[in-house]
Short mmCIF file of C-alpha atoms and ligand atoms in Angstrom, two decimals:
data_model
loop_
_atom_site.label_atom_id
_atom_site.label_comp_id
_atom_site.label_asym_id
_atom_site.label_seq_id
_atom_site.Cartn_x
_atom_site.Cartn_y
_atom_site.Cartn_z
CA UNK A 83 8.07 -20.96 13.08
CA UNK A 84 11.40 -19.28 12.68
CA UNK A 85 12.70 -22.09 14.67
CA UNK A 86 10.82 -24.93 14.13
CA UNK A 87 11.68 -27.89 11.63
CA UNK A 88 10.20 -29.14 9.22
CA UNK A 89 11.10 -32.24 9.18
CA UNK A 90 10.48 -31.82 13.18
CA UNK A 91 6.73 -30.58 12.03
CA UNK A 92 6.11 -34.40 10.14
CA UNK A 93 7.13 -36.39 12.68
CA UNK A 94 5.06 -34.80 15.12
CA UNK A 95 2.85 -34.78 12.78
CA UNK A 96 1.29 -38.06 10.76
CA UNK A 97 -1.68 -36.22 9.36
CA UNK A 98 0.44 -32.97 8.48
CA UNK A 99 0.23 -33.22 4.21
CA UNK A 100 -3.19 -34.09 4.01
CA UNK A 101 -4.38 -31.99 7.34
CA UNK A 102 -2.71 -29.06 5.34
CA UNK A 103 -3.47 -29.81 1.53
CA UNK A 104 -6.65 -28.59 -0.18
CA UNK A 105 -8.17 -30.02 -3.53
CA UNK A 106 -9.93 -27.44 -5.95
CA UNK A 107 -12.36 -28.42 -9.08
CA UNK A 108 -11.64 -25.17 -11.58
CA UNK A 109 -10.82 -25.31 -15.63
CA UNK A 110 -12.77 -28.99 -16.06
CA UNK A 111 -9.69 -30.02 -14.53
CA UNK A 112 -8.42 -30.78 -10.81
CA UNK A 113 -5.39 -28.91 -8.65
CA UNK A 114 -4.13 -30.05 -5.75
CA UNK A 115 -1.92 -27.60 -3.22
CA UNK A 116 0.19 -28.68 -0.37
CA UNK A 117 1.10 -26.56 1.21
CA UNK A 118 2.98 -29.05 3.83
CA UNK A 119 6.11 -28.02 3.28
CA UNK A 120 6.00 -24.31 4.14
CA UNK A 121 7.01 -23.35 7.21
CA UNK A 122 3.55 -23.16 8.95
CA UNK A 123 0.52 -25.44 11.66
CA UNK A 124 -2.42 -25.77 11.20
CA UNK A 125 -2.59 -23.08 14.02
CA UNK A 126 -0.44 -20.91 11.88
CA UNK A 127 -3.27 -21.05 9.15
CA UNK A 128 -6.07 -20.20 11.88
CA UNK A 129 -3.91 -16.91 12.89
CA UNK A 130 -3.02 -16.21 9.85
CA UNK A 131 -7.35 -16.64 8.92
CA UNK A 132 -7.75 -14.49 12.50
CA UNK A 133 -5.34 -11.84 11.16
CA UNK A 134 -6.89 -11.41 7.60
CA UNK A 135 -10.35 -10.67 9.07
CA UNK A 136 -8.63 -8.19 11.58
CA UNK A 137 -6.61 -6.35 8.66
CA UNK A 138 -9.99 -6.07 6.48
CA UNK A 139 -8.82 -8.32 3.80
CA UNK A 140 -12.32 -10.18 3.07
CA UNK A 141 -14.18 -7.23 3.28
CA UNK A 142 -12.49 -5.67 1.02
CA UNK A 143 -12.88 -8.00 -1.41
CA UNK A 144 -15.85 -8.08 -1.61
CA UNK A 145 -15.69 -4.36 -1.67
CA UNK A 146 -13.62 -5.40 -5.41
CA UNK A 147 -16.13 -7.72 -6.37
CA UNK A 148 -18.69 -5.06 -5.72
CA UNK A 149 -16.78 -2.99 -7.51
CA UNK A 150 -16.52 0.20 -5.23
CA UNK A 151 -13.93 2.05 -5.60
CA UNK A 152 -10.67 0.54 -3.21
CA UNK A 153 -7.74 1.55 -5.81
CA UNK A 154 -8.21 4.58 -3.86
CA UNK A 155 -4.87 6.24 -5.52
CA UNK A 156 -6.02 6.39 -8.63
CA UNK A 157 -9.93 7.12 -6.98
CA UNK A 158 -10.80 4.07 -9.76
CA UNK A 159 -12.47 0.47 -9.12
CA UNK A 160 -11.53 -3.15 -9.31
CA UNK A 161 -12.94 -4.69 -12.10
CA UNK A 162 -10.72 -7.89 -13.99
CA UNK A 163 -13.22 -10.39 -11.99
CA UNK A 164 -15.98 -9.34 -13.81
CA UNK A 165 -14.58 -9.38 -17.29
CA UNK A 166 -15.24 -12.77 -16.32
CA UNK A 167 -18.29 -13.29 -14.53
CA UNK A 168 -21.75 -14.52 -14.88
CA UNK A 169 -22.54 -14.95 -11.40
CA UNK A 170 -24.00 -11.94 -9.18
CA UNK A 171 -21.14 -13.03 -6.28
CA UNK A 172 -19.02 -12.40 -8.09
CA UNK A 173 -20.16 -9.24 -10.00
CA UNK A 174 -23.25 -7.36 -9.51
CA UNK A 175 -25.40 -7.35 -13.04
CA UNK A 176 -24.54 -3.57 -13.33
CA UNK A 177 -20.80 -4.72 -14.15
CA UNK A 178 -21.49 -7.53 -15.94
CA UNK A 179 -24.14 -5.42 -17.87
CA UNK A 180 -21.30 -2.88 -18.45
CA UNK A 181 -19.05 -5.51 -19.72
CA UNK A 182 -21.64 -7.29 -22.34
CA UNK A 183 -21.07 -4.48 -24.63
CA UNK A 184 -17.36 -5.03 -25.22
CA UNK A 185 -17.68 -8.98 -25.13
CA UNK A 186 -19.97 -8.93 -28.18
CA UNK A 187 -17.78 -6.15 -29.74
CA UNK A 188 -14.97 -8.77 -29.63
CA UNK A 189 -16.92 -11.76 -30.68
CA UNK A 190 -18.28 -10.21 -33.82
CA UNK A 191 -14.89 -9.06 -34.24
CA UNK A 192 -12.96 -12.20 -33.95
CA UNK A 193 -15.53 -14.17 -35.72
CA UNK A 194 -14.81 -11.88 -38.99
CA UNK A 195 -11.18 -11.42 -39.24
CA UNK A 196 -10.93 -13.65 -42.80
CA UNK A 197 -9.47 -16.31 -42.87
CA UNK A 198 -7.10 -14.88 -45.08
CA UNK A 199 -4.84 -13.24 -42.37
CA UNK A 200 -2.94 -16.09 -41.01
CA UNK A 201 -0.23 -14.45 -38.38
CA UNK A 202 -1.40 -12.05 -36.03
CA UNK A 203 1.60 -9.74 -34.12
CA UNK A 204 0.09 -8.30 -30.61
CA UNK A 205 2.13 -5.26 -30.17
CA UNK A 206 1.88 -4.44 -26.49
CA UNK A 207 3.99 -4.14 -23.22
CA UNK A 208 3.67 -5.47 -19.31
CA UNK A 209 0.36 -6.47 -18.64
CA UNK A 210 -0.34 -5.93 -22.67
CA UNK A 211 1.88 -8.64 -23.65
CA UNK A 212 2.95 -10.79 -20.90
CA UNK A 213 -1.08 -12.53 -19.91
CA UNK A 214 -1.71 -13.23 -23.62
CA UNK A 215 1.99 -14.58 -24.68
CA UNK A 216 1.32 -16.65 -21.51
CA UNK A 217 -1.55 -18.30 -22.80
CA UNK A 218 -0.91 -18.56 -25.92
CA UNK A 219 1.63 -20.40 -25.34
CA UNK A 220 0.53 -22.93 -22.75
CA UNK A 221 -2.66 -23.40 -25.67
CA UNK A 222 0.17 -23.88 -28.16
CA UNK A 223 0.94 -26.98 -26.02
CA UNK A 224 -2.55 -28.68 -26.42
CA UNK A 225 -3.67 -27.47 -29.99
CA UNK A 226 -1.95 -25.47 -32.99
CA UNK A 227 -3.44 -22.87 -33.05
CA UNK A 228 -5.70 -21.46 -36.64
CA UNK A 229 -3.39 -17.85 -36.62
CA UNK A 230 0.42 -17.83 -35.22
CA UNK A 231 0.80 -15.30 -33.03
CA UNK A 232 4.13 -12.99 -32.08
CA UNK A 233 4.64 -10.64 -29.85
CA UNK A 234 6.76 -7.99 -30.06
CA UNK A 235 6.89 -5.89 -26.77
CA UNK A 236 10.54 -4.28 -26.65
CA UNK A 237 11.27 -0.48 -28.22
CA UNK A 238 14.78 -2.28 -28.89
CA UNK A 239 13.67 -2.74 -33.15
CA UNK A 240 15.19 -6.20 -33.03
CA UNK A 241 11.82 -7.28 -31.21
CA UNK A 242 10.05 -6.38 -34.20
CA UNK A 243 12.19 -6.90 -36.77
CA UNK A 244 12.59 -11.04 -35.32
CA UNK A 245 8.49 -10.92 -34.90
CA UNK A 246 8.02 -10.10 -38.81
CA UNK A 247 11.01 -12.42 -39.86
CA UNK A 248 9.64 -14.18 -42.68
CA UNK A 249 5.50 -12.42 -41.91
CA UNK A 250 3.84 -11.83 -45.94
CA UNK A 251 2.29 -8.71 -44.99
CA UNK A 252 -1.52 -9.12 -46.70
CA UNK A 253 -1.48 -12.70 -44.07
CA UNK A 254 -0.87 -10.20 -40.80
CA UNK A 255 -2.91 -8.77 -38.71
CA UNK A 256 -1.40 -6.14 -35.85
CA UNK A 257 -3.23 -6.04 -32.79
CA UNK A 258 -1.90 -2.52 -31.37
CA UNK A 259 -2.23 -3.33 -27.56
CA UNK A 260 -2.39 -0.78 -24.63
CA UNK A 261 -4.40 0.26 -22.36
CA UNK A 262 -3.17 3.37 -21.97
CA UNK A 263 -2.58 3.87 -26.07
CA UNK A 264 0.10 6.00 -25.05
CA UNK A 265 2.98 3.86 -24.16
CA UNK A 266 6.09 4.61 -26.71
CA UNK A 267 6.98 1.44 -26.84
CA UNK A 268 3.74 0.23 -28.05
CA UNK A 269 3.47 3.54 -30.00
CA UNK A 270 6.70 2.92 -32.27
CA UNK A 271 6.23 -0.61 -33.06
CA UNK A 272 2.74 0.55 -34.24
CA UNK A 273 4.55 3.03 -36.40
CA UNK A 274 6.64 0.38 -37.91
CA UNK A 275 3.99 -2.17 -38.29
CA UNK A 276 2.39 0.76 -40.72
CA UNK A 277 5.48 0.96 -42.49
CA UNK A 278 5.94 -2.83 -43.27
CA UNK A 279 2.63 -2.64 -44.50
CA UNK A 280 3.26 0.34 -46.68
CA UNK A 281 5.47 -1.33 -47.97
CA UNK A 282 4.58 -4.35 -48.73
CA UNK A 283 1.69 -2.95 -50.55
CA UNK A 284 -1.21 -2.84 -48.49
CA UNK A 285 -3.52 -0.23 -48.73
CA UNK A 286 -6.60 -1.14 -47.06
CA UNK A 287 -4.54 -0.67 -43.65
CA UNK A 288 -7.57 -0.62 -41.00
CA UNK A 289 -8.17 -3.98 -42.13
CA UNK A 290 -4.54 -5.28 -40.67
CA UNK A 291 -4.56 -3.01 -37.51
CA UNK A 292 -6.80 -3.41 -34.76
CA UNK A 293 -6.15 -1.11 -31.57
CA UNK A 294 -7.59 -2.27 -27.82
CA UNK A 295 -7.30 0.27 -25.78
CA UNK A 296 -9.74 2.05 -23.06
CA UNK A 297 -9.01 5.78 -24.06
CA UNK A 298 -9.90 5.66 -27.88
CA UNK A 299 -10.08 8.90 -28.14
CA UNK A 300 -6.04 8.21 -28.50
CA UNK A 301 -6.33 5.83 -30.68
CA UNK A 302 -7.74 8.85 -32.75
CA UNK A 303 -5.20 11.60 -32.49
CA UNK A 304 -2.58 8.71 -32.73
CA UNK A 305 -2.94 8.97 -36.51
CA UNK A 306 -2.15 5.25 -36.89
CA UNK A 307 -4.83 3.42 -39.67
CA UNK A 308 -6.89 1.13 -36.78
CA UNK A 309 -9.27 -0.27 -38.63
CA UNK A 310 -11.19 -1.73 -35.08
CA UNK A 311 -10.99 -0.61 -32.24
CA UNK A 312 -11.71 -2.93 -29.13
CA UNK A 313 -12.51 -1.23 -25.88
CA UNK A 314 -11.30 -2.69 -22.10
CA UNK A 315 -12.55 -0.88 -19.00
CA UNK A 316 -10.10 2.02 -16.92
CA UNK A 317 -11.26 0.23 -14.21
CA UNK A 318 -9.43 -3.61 -15.25
CA UNK A 319 -5.96 -2.80 -14.28
CA UNK A 320 -3.14 -3.86 -17.10
CA UNK A 321 -1.63 -7.00 -15.35
CA UNK A 322 -5.11 -8.05 -14.65
CA UNK A 323 -6.77 -7.33 -18.10
CA UNK A 324 -5.92 -11.03 -19.57
CA UNK A 325 -9.60 -11.60 -19.68
CA UNK A 326 -10.22 -8.31 -21.14
CA UNK A 327 -10.48 -7.90 -25.21
CA UNK A 328 -6.55 -7.56 -23.84
CA UNK A 329 -6.68 -11.74 -24.75
CA UNK A 330 -8.10 -10.73 -28.10
CA UNK A 331 -4.14 -12.45 -29.41
CA UNK A 332 -5.66 -15.13 -27.94
CA UNK A 333 -9.36 -15.55 -29.25
CA UNK A 334 -7.85 -14.96 -32.37
CA UNK A 335 -5.11 -18.01 -32.74
CA UNK A 336 -7.85 -20.57 -30.74
CA UNK A 337 -11.59 -19.56 -31.65
CA UNK A 338 -13.63 -17.52 -28.70
CA UNK A 339 -14.45 -20.72 -28.02
CA UNK A 340 -10.60 -21.61 -26.81
CA UNK A 341 -10.72 -17.96 -25.34
CA UNK A 342 -13.89 -18.63 -23.15
CA UNK A 343 -12.69 -21.91 -21.49
CA UNK A 344 -10.07 -19.76 -20.13
CA UNK A 345 -11.89 -17.41 -18.62
CA UNK A 346 -14.42 -20.09 -17.51
CA UNK A 347 -11.41 -21.18 -15.42
CA UNK A 348 -11.04 -18.40 -13.93
CA UNK A 349 -14.79 -18.07 -13.57
CA UNK A 350 -14.40 -21.09 -11.27
CA UNK A 351 -11.45 -19.73 -9.46
CA UNK A 352 -13.70 -16.21 -9.04
CA UNK A 353 -16.87 -18.10 -6.96
CA UNK A 354 -14.67 -20.10 -5.11
CA UNK A 355 -12.07 -16.45 -4.16
CA UNK A 356 -15.59 -14.90 -3.04
CA UNK A 357 -17.79 -17.76 -1.08
CA UNK A 358 -15.36 -20.69 -0.03
CA UNK A 359 -15.49 -20.51 3.84
CA UNK A 360 -12.09 -18.71 4.55
CA UNK A 361 -10.23 -21.12 6.35
CA UNK A 362 -11.22 -23.46 3.45
CA UNK A 363 -10.28 -20.92 0.87
CA UNK A 364 -7.27 -21.59 -1.31
CA UNK A 365 -7.37 -18.42 -2.95
CA UNK A 366 -7.34 -16.98 0.35
CA UNK A 367 -5.09 -19.09 1.89
CA UNK A 368 -2.32 -19.23 -0.92
CA UNK A 369 -2.02 -15.73 -0.78
CA UNK A 370 -1.50 -16.07 3.20
CA UNK A 371 1.28 -18.38 3.46
CA UNK A 372 3.07 -15.82 0.76
CA UNK A 373 2.59 -12.92 2.93
CA UNK A 374 3.44 -14.85 5.62
CA UNK A 375 6.80 -15.80 3.92
CA UNK A 376 7.63 -12.17 2.61
CA UNK A 377 6.32 -9.77 5.80
CA UNK A 378 6.81 -12.11 9.04
CA UNK A 379 9.26 -14.41 8.03
CA UNK A 380 11.08 -12.03 5.95
CA UNK A 381 12.10 -14.00 2.51
CA UNK A 382 13.14 -11.35 0.56
CA UNK A 383 12.06 -13.14 -2.38
CA UNK A 384 10.28 -16.33 -3.72
CA UNK A 385 10.71 -18.66 -6.79
CA UNK A 386 8.01 -19.91 -9.28
CA UNK A 387 9.55 -23.21 -11.01
CA UNK A 388 6.98 -24.83 -13.31
CA UNK A 389 7.49 -28.20 -14.07
CA UNK A 390 6.06 -27.65 -17.53
CA UNK A 391 7.92 -26.41 -20.63
CA UNK A 392 3.93 -25.11 -21.41
CA UNK A 393 3.99 -22.40 -18.52
CA UNK A 394 7.22 -21.58 -19.10
CA UNK A 395 6.22 -18.23 -19.18
CA UNK A 396 4.71 -18.45 -15.91
CA UNK A 397 7.16 -16.79 -13.77
CA UNK A 398 7.90 -13.57 -15.75
CA UNK A 399 4.06 -13.13 -16.05
CA UNK A 400 3.74 -13.50 -12.36
CA UNK A 401 6.22 -11.25 -11.17
CA UNK A 402 5.39 -8.16 -13.11
CA UNK A 403 1.23 -9.39 -11.45
CA UNK A 404 3.15 -9.64 -7.84
CA UNK A 405 5.25 -6.87 -7.81
CA UNK A 406 4.00 -3.67 -9.75
CA UNK A 407 0.84 -4.61 -7.35
CA UNK A 408 2.86 -5.10 -4.04
CA UNK A 409 6.33 -3.77 -4.74
CA UNK A 410 4.79 -0.51 -2.43
CA UNK A 411 7.10 1.17 0.08
CA UNK A 412 3.99 2.60 1.49
CA UNK A 413 0.13 1.53 2.32
CA UNK A 414 -2.68 3.01 1.07
CA UNK A 415 -2.86 5.71 3.89
CA UNK A 416 1.16 6.39 3.26
CA UNK A 417 2.62 5.22 5.92
CA UNK A 418 5.96 3.74 5.53
CA UNK A 419 5.19 -0.45 5.45
CA UNK A 420 8.53 -2.40 6.76
CA UNK A 421 7.64 -4.87 3.86
CA UNK A 422 6.08 -5.47 0.69
CA UNK A 423 6.40 -7.82 -2.31
CA UNK A 424 8.53 -9.90 -2.23
CA UNK A 425 11.15 -10.02 -5.69
CA UNK A 426 9.36 -13.01 -7.80
CA UNK A 427 11.44 -14.92 -9.88
CA UNK A 428 12.13 -18.74 -11.06
CA UNK A 429 12.69 -20.36 -13.62
CA UNK A 430 11.36 -23.63 -16.07
CA UNK A 431 12.03 -27.18 -14.47
CA UNK A 432 14.14 -29.64 -14.62
CA UNK A 433 15.98 -26.64 -16.80
CA UNK A 434 16.20 -24.22 -13.78
CA UNK A 435 17.87 -27.19 -11.40
CA UNK A 436 20.40 -27.29 -13.69
CA UNK A 437 21.17 -23.53 -13.54
CA UNK A 438 20.26 -21.86 -10.19
CA UNK A 439 19.09 -24.35 -7.82
CA UNK A 440 22.28 -25.04 -6.05
CA UNK A 441 21.93 -21.65 -3.95
CA UNK A 442 17.97 -22.57 -3.17
CA UNK A 443 19.74 -25.84 -1.52
CA UNK A 444 22.78 -24.47 -0.09
CA UNK A 445 23.01 -20.92 -0.70
CA UNK A 446 22.17 -18.77 2.73
CA UNK A 447 18.76 -16.84 1.35
CA UNK A 448 16.05 -18.97 2.04
CA UNK A 449 13.39 -18.71 -1.23
CA UNK A 450 9.78 -19.85 -0.49
CA UNK A 451 9.22 -21.95 -4.07
CA UNK A 452 5.78 -22.40 -5.68
CA UNK A 453 6.38 -26.03 -7.37
CA UNK A 454 3.51 -26.44 -10.70
CA UNK A 455 3.03 -29.34 -12.92
CA UNK A 456 0.47 -31.59 -14.33
CA UNK A 457 0.09 -34.96 -14.72
CA UNK A 458 -0.97 -35.69 -18.07
CA UNK A 459 1.74 -34.42 -20.06
CA UNK A 460 1.09 -32.15 -23.55
CA UNK A 461 4.06 -34.09 -24.91
CA UNK A 462 5.52 -37.69 -26.43
CA UNK A 463 6.59 -39.47 -23.70
CA UNK A 464 4.36 -39.93 -20.60
CA UNK A 465 7.86 -42.09 -19.44
CA UNK A 466 9.38 -39.40 -19.74
CA UNK A 467 7.16 -36.77 -18.25
CA UNK A 468 6.76 -39.25 -14.90
CA UNK A 469 10.68 -38.40 -14.51
CA UNK A 470 9.69 -34.30 -15.30
CA UNK A 471 7.24 -34.40 -12.19
CA UNK A 472 9.78 -37.03 -10.12
CA UNK A 473 12.21 -34.63 -10.42
CA UNK A 474 9.63 -31.89 -9.19
CA UNK A 475 8.74 -34.04 -5.60
CA UNK A 476 12.00 -34.36 -5.27
CA UNK A 477 13.26 -31.12 -5.54
CA UNK A 478 10.37 -30.25 -2.40
CA UNK A 479 11.25 -32.78 -0.90
CA UNK A 480 15.29 -32.10 -1.05
CA UNK A 481 14.89 -29.06 -0.11
CA UNK A 482 12.26 -29.62 3.26
CA UNK A 483 14.21 -32.26 4.54
CA UNK A 484 17.72 -31.53 3.22
CA UNK A 485 20.76 -34.29 4.45
CA UNK A 486 22.86 -34.45 7.76
CA UNK A 487 26.60 -34.82 7.83
CA UNK A 488 25.60 -38.73 9.26
CA UNK A 489 23.03 -39.16 6.60
CA UNK A 490 25.74 -38.00 4.01
CA UNK A 491 28.26 -40.20 5.35
CA UNK A 492 31.34 -41.06 2.95
CA UNK A 493 35.16 -39.18 3.04
CA UNK A 494 34.95 -36.57 6.48
CA UNK A 495 36.74 -33.96 4.68
CA UNK A 496 33.50 -33.97 2.10
CA UNK A 497 31.15 -33.69 4.29
CA UNK A 498 30.50 -30.28 4.73
CA UNK A 499 30.25 -30.35 1.47
CA UNK A 500 27.34 -32.65 0.64
CA UNK A 501 25.03 -31.32 3.80
CA UNK A 502 22.12 -29.09 2.58
CA UNK A 503 20.36 -27.25 5.31
CA UNK A 504 16.88 -28.18 4.48
CA UNK A 505 13.41 -26.23 6.18
CA UNK A 506 13.47 -24.58 3.43
CA UNK A 507 9.84 -23.86 2.15
CA UNK A 508 7.37 -24.95 -0.75
CA UNK A 509 3.79 -24.79 -1.58
CA UNK A 510 3.24 -27.66 -4.81
CA UNK A 511 0.85 -27.11 -6.70
CA UNK A 512 -0.65 -29.77 -8.93
CA UNK A 513 -2.64 -29.98 -11.16
CA UNK A 514 -4.16 -33.23 -12.97
CA UNK A 515 -4.42 -32.60 -16.41
CA UNK A 516 -3.70 -28.20 -18.27
CA UNK A 517 -5.98 -27.49 -19.50
CA UNK A 518 -7.37 -24.09 -21.13
CA UNK A 519 -9.38 -23.27 -18.16
CA UNK A 520 -6.28 -24.53 -16.36
CA UNK A 521 -4.37 -21.89 -16.93
CA UNK A 522 -7.12 -19.42 -16.94
CA UNK A 523 -8.10 -20.71 -13.07
CA UNK A 524 -3.77 -20.49 -12.77
CA UNK A 525 -4.24 -17.12 -13.61
CA UNK A 526 -6.85 -15.73 -10.87
CA UNK A 527 -5.36 -18.21 -8.37
CA UNK A 528 -2.37 -16.27 -8.93
CA UNK A 529 -4.36 -12.76 -9.29
CA UNK A 530 -5.91 -13.63 -6.08
CA UNK A 531 -3.20 -14.62 -3.20
CA UNK A 532 -1.49 -11.26 -5.07
CA UNK A 533 -4.57 -9.13 -3.33
CA UNK A 534 -4.73 -10.96 0.07
CA UNK A 535 -1.10 -10.44 0.37
CA UNK A 536 -1.74 -6.09 -1.14
CA UNK A 537 -4.99 -6.24 1.64
CA UNK A 538 -2.68 -7.87 4.26
CA UNK A 539 -0.23 -4.90 4.05
CA UNK A 540 -3.15 -2.41 3.43
CA UNK A 541 -1.26 -1.44 0.22
CA UNK A 542 -3.14 -0.58 -2.78
CA UNK A 543 -2.39 -3.43 -5.09
CA UNK A 544 -3.87 -1.50 -8.55
CA UNK A 545 -1.74 1.41 -9.07
CA UNK A 546 2.14 1.81 -9.84
CA UNK A 547 3.33 5.25 -9.50
CA UNK A 548 7.04 3.74 -9.10
CA UNK A 549 7.62 3.28 -12.83
CA UNK A 550 5.93 6.56 -14.38
CA UNK A 551 9.39 8.46 -12.61
CA UNK A 552 11.65 6.43 -14.83
CA UNK A 553 9.40 6.97 -17.77
CA UNK A 554 9.79 10.36 -17.75
CA UNK A 555 14.05 10.39 -17.42
CA UNK A 556 13.99 8.10 -20.42
CA UNK A 557 12.02 10.70 -22.40
CA UNK A 558 14.11 13.43 -21.24
CA UNK A 559 17.30 11.18 -21.85
CA UNK A 560 15.63 10.28 -25.44
CA UNK A 561 15.50 14.09 -26.10
CA UNK A 562 18.98 14.53 -25.10
CA UNK A 563 20.17 11.73 -27.83
CA UNK A 564 16.89 12.58 -30.31
CA UNK A 565 15.59 9.82 -30.14
CA UNK A 566 11.85 8.40 -30.93
CA UNK A 567 11.21 9.04 -27.26
CA UNK A 568 10.60 6.35 -25.23
CA UNK A 569 9.01 7.83 -21.99
CA UNK A 570 5.52 7.63 -21.85
CA UNK A 571 3.58 9.71 -25.14
CA UNK A 572 1.69 12.83 -22.90
CA UNK A 573 4.95 13.05 -21.48
CA UNK A 574 6.33 16.50 -22.48
CA UNK A 575 8.49 19.89 -21.30
CA UNK A 576 11.62 17.77 -21.28
CA UNK A 577 14.61 18.76 -18.79
CA UNK A 578 17.48 18.61 -20.54
CA UNK A 579 20.55 19.43 -18.06
CA UNK A 580 21.67 15.70 -16.10
CA UNK A 581 23.49 15.25 -13.01
CA UNK A 582 27.08 14.23 -14.62
CA UNK A 583 27.17 10.34 -15.07
CA UNK A 584 24.45 10.74 -16.76
CA UNK A 585 25.48 12.95 -19.19
CA UNK A 586 28.64 11.15 -19.36
CA UNK A 587 26.78 7.94 -21.06
CA UNK A 588 24.87 10.56 -23.00
CA UNK A 589 28.26 11.60 -24.90
CA UNK A 590 29.96 7.92 -24.38
CA UNK A 591 26.49 6.97 -26.56
CA UNK A 592 26.78 9.57 -28.79
CA UNK A 593 30.58 8.92 -29.68
CA UNK A 594 30.14 4.84 -30.64
CA UNK A 595 27.01 5.39 -32.01
CA UNK A 596 28.36 8.13 -34.62
CA UNK A 597 31.86 6.55 -35.36
O1 F6P B 686 4.66 1.38 -17.45
C1 F6P B 686 3.98 -0.17 -16.51
C2 F6P B 686 2.62 -0.26 -17.00
O2 F6P B 686 2.06 1.29 -17.28
C3 F6P B 686 2.11 -1.87 -17.17
O3 F6P B 686 1.13 -1.10 -15.52
C4 F6P B 686 1.01 -1.59 -18.23
O4 F6P B 686 0.74 -2.69 -18.00
C5 F6P B 686 2.48 -1.67 -18.93
O5 F6P B 686 2.80 -0.24 -18.31
C6 F6P B 686 1.99 -1.59 -20.37
O6 F6P B 686 0.68 -0.69 -20.30
P1 F6P B 686 -0.46 0.00 -21.92
O7 F6P B 686 -1.37 -1.31 -21.84
O8 F6P B 686 -1.01 1.18 -20.89
O9 F6P B 686 0.43 0.42 -22.71
#
């Protein structure tokens, strides 16, 4: 496939577009996934499906859904699908029963937050921020929230300052969202939030602070005056946790029925992933095509390009989902891998077209793209929405087919500059209407694609040991600076001896800070 050209593939097969496209009903709407502009053929898809069988991807899927401990480095099951399951084929009754108690507590809590609370501030980072923020932002384009939600993730004090700007303590609820309840950014922001409430004259602090965690014992140990603690299972990875109590901000903003609709959309895709025959399994194929691009064709990055303002947070969300899951140097047995996760990046169309697409069209690196759009507008002009979608379709066309020197014509000395080589692969993921369910379905589709890619590499998509070293070293440097620790709160015994560059940077910071 490295030497074949998309132009030739399309001319050779008039049925290519339809043969390599798949429909999927989910989230109360229709999805259409067009792989025809990928550097694949039907035979390549057949071979990828065979390879998936050989590498045990489907048995691994079944083991995950059955609640077996497939996260071997942490000796845990992987149960995010159970968070939204209602069916034996996606989750056994045993797992669903465990989930139901937590879910009842979530419903009970959401239904009883007084209407005097008009603002929610979600304090969380990574998976405790990106999923709820994506969904809140997307659904805000469909309906007005009952409560507005702001998100503060960074330990940069400006993040919380901005989130609190203009808010009234008596009307504000903080969600302290941290699976581990040991993430120092979140705990530092929570401590500042408590100070802000106190300074605002709030005495019943517990009514303004809810925790979401898998470690409720740490909530008590933190000393934070949390009123209610909602729990999630340890077996739900942070970046896969949207459907758990981590989504409480979404439920507080729009009500439980809307949060349920998001989860129903996820469930539709789960059911498809669990039961559809492999060669028609869109979630499986989506992951296999992504793996093909990274592992076989060797493309080091991939771009996610939503042509939808409502989905503008999707690239950032997916960057964590895919890169934290699959950015590994060894497989699950410790064998060194030749490749793993591509770098995932992207931007919202058409803005990205006017900023970074030049390199997609004429740069040296081929970047496989996911174009994502929906046919019905959420904005005020259907005509302008048509123009938006026209841009999306045209960009995938330009990337795939390019333009030759002969086609460019005109001034011979300028022709070469105008040639675009084409043969640049993309998938178009078209949605009839963006609903709350469609957003959930989209998230689940990418979750399963990430799982499939990881399983093809034979790596563990559910741990993230690589981030730990940086946390520990940040704690060491913070200790030298006398700063609030940026390391995991469980870390102690900091090292104070550092390399020459680190020592120099610490000295520089002190000099400028204290000047
Ligand atoms: O540092 C990485 C990470 O552990 C992510 O996996 C996670 O989503 C994020 O930090 C936040 O973790 P927590 O929800 O435990 O605060």
